[in-house]
mmCIF file of C-alpha atoms in Angstrom:
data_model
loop_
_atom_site.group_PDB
_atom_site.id
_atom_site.type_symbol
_atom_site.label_atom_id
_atom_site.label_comp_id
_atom_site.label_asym_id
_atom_site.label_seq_id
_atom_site.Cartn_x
_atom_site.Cartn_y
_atom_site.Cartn_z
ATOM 1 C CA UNK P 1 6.583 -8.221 -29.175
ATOM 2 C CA UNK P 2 3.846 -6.566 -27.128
ATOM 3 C CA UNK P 3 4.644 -3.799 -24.996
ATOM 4 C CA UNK P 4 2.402 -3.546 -21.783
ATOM 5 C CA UNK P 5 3.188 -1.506 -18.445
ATOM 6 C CA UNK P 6 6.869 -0.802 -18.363
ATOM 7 C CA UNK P 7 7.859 -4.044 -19.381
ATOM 8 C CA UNK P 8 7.770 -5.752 -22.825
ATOM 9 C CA UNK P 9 6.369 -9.015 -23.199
ATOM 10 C CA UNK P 10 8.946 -11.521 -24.755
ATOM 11 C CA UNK P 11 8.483 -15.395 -26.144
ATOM 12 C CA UNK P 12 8.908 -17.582 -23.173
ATOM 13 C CA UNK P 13 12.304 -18.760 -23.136
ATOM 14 C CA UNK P 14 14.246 -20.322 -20.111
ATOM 15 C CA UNK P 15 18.018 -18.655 -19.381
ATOM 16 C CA UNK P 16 20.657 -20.545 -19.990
ATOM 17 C CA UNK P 17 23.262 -19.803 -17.226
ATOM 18 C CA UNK P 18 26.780 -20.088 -18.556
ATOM 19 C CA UNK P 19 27.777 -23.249 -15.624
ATOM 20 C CA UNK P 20 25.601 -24.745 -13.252
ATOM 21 C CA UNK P 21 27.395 -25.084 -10.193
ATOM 22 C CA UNK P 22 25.261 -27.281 -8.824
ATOM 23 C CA UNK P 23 21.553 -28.702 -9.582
ATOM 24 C CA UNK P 24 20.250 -26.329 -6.867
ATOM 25 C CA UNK P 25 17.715 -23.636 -7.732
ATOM 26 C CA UNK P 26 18.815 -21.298 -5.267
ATOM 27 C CA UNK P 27 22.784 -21.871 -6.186
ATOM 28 C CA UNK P 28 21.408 -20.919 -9.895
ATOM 29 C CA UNK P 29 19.566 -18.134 -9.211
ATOM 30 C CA UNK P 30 22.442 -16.686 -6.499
ATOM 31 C CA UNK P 31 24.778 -17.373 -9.489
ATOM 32 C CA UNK P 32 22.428 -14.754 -11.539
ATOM 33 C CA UNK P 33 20.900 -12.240 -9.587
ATOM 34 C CA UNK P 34 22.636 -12.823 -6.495
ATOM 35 C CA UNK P 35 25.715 -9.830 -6.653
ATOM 36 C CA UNK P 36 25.798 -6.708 -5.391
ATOM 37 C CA UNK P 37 23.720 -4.862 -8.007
ATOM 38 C CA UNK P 38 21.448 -6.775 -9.892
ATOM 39 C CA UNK P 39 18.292 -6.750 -7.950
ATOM 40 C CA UNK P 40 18.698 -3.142 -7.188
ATOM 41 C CA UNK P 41 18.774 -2.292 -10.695
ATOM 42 C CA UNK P 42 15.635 -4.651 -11.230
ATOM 43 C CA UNK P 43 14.538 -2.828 -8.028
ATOM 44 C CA UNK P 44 14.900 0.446 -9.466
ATOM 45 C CA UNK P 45 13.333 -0.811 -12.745
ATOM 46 C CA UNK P 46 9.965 -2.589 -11.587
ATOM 47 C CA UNK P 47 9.598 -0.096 -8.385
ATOM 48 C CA UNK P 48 10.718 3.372 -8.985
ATOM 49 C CA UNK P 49 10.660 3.753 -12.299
ATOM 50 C CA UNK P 50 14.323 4.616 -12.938
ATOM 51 C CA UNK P 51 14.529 3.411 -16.717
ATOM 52 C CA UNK P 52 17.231 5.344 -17.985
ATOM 53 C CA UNK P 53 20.778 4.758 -17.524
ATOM 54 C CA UNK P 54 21.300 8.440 -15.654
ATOM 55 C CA UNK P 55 18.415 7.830 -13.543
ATOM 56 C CA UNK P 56 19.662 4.591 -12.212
ATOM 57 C CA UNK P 57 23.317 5.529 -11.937
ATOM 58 C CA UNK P 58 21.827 8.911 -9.925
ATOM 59 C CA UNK P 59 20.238 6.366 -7.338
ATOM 60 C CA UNK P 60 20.574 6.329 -3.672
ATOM 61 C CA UNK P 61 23.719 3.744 -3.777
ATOM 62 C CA UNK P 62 25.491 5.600 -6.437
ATOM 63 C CA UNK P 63 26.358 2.649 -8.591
ATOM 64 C CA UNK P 64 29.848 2.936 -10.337
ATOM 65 C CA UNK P 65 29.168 3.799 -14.390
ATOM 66 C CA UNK P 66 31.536 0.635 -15.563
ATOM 67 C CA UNK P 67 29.778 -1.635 -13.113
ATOM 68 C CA UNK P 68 26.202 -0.191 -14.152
ATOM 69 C CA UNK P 69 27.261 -0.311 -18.004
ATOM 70 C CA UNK P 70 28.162 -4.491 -17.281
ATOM 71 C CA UNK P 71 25.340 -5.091 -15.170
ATOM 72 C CA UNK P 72 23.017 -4.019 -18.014
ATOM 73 C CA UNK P 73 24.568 -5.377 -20.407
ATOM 74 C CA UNK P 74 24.648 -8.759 -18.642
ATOM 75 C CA UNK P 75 20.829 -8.456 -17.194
ATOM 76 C CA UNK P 76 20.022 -7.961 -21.025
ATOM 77 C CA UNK P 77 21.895 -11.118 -22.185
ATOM 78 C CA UNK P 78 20.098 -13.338 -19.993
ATOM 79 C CA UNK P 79 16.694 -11.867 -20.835
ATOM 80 C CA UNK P 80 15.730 -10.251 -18.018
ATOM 81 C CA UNK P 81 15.421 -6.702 -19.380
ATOM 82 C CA UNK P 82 15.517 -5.190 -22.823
ATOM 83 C CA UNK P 83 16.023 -1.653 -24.206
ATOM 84 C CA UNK P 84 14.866 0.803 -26.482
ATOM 85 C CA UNK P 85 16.362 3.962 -27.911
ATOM 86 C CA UNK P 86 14.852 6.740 -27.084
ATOM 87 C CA UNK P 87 17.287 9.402 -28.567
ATOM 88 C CA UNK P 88 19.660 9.068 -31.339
ATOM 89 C CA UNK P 89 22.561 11.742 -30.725
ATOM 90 C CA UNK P 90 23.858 10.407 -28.677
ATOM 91 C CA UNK P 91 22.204 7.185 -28.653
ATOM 92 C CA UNK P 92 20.245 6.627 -25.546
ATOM 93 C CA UNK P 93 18.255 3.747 -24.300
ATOM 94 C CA UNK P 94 15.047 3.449 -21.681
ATOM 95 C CA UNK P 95 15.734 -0.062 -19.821
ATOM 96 C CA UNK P 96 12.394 -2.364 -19.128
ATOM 97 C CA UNK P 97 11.595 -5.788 -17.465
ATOM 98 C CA UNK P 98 11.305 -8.530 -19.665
ATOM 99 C CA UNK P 99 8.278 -10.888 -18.148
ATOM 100 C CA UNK P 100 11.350 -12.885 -16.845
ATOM 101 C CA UNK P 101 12.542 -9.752 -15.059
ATOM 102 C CA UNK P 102 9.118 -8.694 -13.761
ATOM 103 C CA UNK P 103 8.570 -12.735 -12.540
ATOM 104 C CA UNK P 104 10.942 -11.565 -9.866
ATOM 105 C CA UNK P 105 8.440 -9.557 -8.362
ATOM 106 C CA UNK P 106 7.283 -11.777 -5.234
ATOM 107 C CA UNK P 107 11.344 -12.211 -4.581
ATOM 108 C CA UNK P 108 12.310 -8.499 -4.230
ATOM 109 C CA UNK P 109 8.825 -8.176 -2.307
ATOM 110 C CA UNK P 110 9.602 -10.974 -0.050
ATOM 111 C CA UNK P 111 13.424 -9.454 0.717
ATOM 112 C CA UNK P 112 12.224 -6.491 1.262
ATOM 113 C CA UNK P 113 9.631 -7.745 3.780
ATOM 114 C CA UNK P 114 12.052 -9.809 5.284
ATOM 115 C CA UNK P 115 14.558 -6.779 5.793
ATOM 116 C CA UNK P 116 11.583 -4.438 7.422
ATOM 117 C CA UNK P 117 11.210 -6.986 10.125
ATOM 118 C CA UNK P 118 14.342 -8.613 10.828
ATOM 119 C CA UNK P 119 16.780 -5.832 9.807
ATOM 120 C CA UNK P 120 17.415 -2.999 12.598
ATOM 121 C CA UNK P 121 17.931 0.737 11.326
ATOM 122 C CA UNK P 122 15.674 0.975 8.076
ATOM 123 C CA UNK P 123 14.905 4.748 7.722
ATOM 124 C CA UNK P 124 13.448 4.646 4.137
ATOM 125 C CA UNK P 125 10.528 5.289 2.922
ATOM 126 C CA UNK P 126 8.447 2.126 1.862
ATOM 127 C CA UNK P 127 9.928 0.934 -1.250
ATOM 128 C CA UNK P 128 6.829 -0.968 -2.682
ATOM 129 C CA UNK P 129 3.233 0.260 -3.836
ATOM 130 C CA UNK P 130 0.764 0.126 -1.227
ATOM 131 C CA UNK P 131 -0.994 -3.209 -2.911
ATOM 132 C CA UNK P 132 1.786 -5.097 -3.131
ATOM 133 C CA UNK P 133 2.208 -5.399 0.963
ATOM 134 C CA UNK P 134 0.555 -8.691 1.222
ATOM 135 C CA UNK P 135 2.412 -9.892 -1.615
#
């Protein structure tokens, strides 16, 4: 595997969701991505380079540590990150985007876009890079 950025490249392989609810995209992806925490750990991943389990769990929404400790675990299963040890005692691990992970780019651009015009009371800071607001 080649490592580039902060993501690793992987072999191209599809996920395999455990049912298929339906043969909608959108119902697939929901079932994947679409709970409470996913995309802000992806978030935190591709855009503010949180890549430790402390640093994510430290984040502005306080993420429970079981629910952070399944999330990763699950988001690794399907591919979408990977992880690397970057101490041994006691074992720790930097998180990164697999190519499948950092293919959901354009989404968390285009939510995030979506919530700056159409959601009232946004008093963060601009979440993406300056270059990726025409995304």
């Amino acid at each position: 595997m080649e490592k580039q950025g902060t993501y690793q490249l992987e072999d191209e392989k599809a996920i395999v969701p455990e049912k298929l609810r339906s043969q909608c995209g959108i119902a697939a992806a929901l079932d994947l991505i679409g709970d409470r925490w996913t995309l802000l750990i992806i978030r935190d991943l591709m855009f503010h380079g949180r890549n430790t389990y402390q640093e994510i769990q430290n984040g502005p929404e306080q993420i429970s540590t079981s629910t952070l400790a399944a999330k990763l675990k699950m988001l690794e299963e399907k591919g979408l990150i990977g992880k690397e040890m970057y101490q041994e005692n006691p074992v720790r691990h930097r998180y990164y985007l697999t190519s499948a992970g950092n293919r959901l780019r354009p989404v968390l651009l285009a939510i995030g876009k979506w919530a700056d015009t159409e959601v009232e009371g946004i008093g963060c800071q601009p979440l993406f890079p300056q270059n990726d607001q025409d995304a």
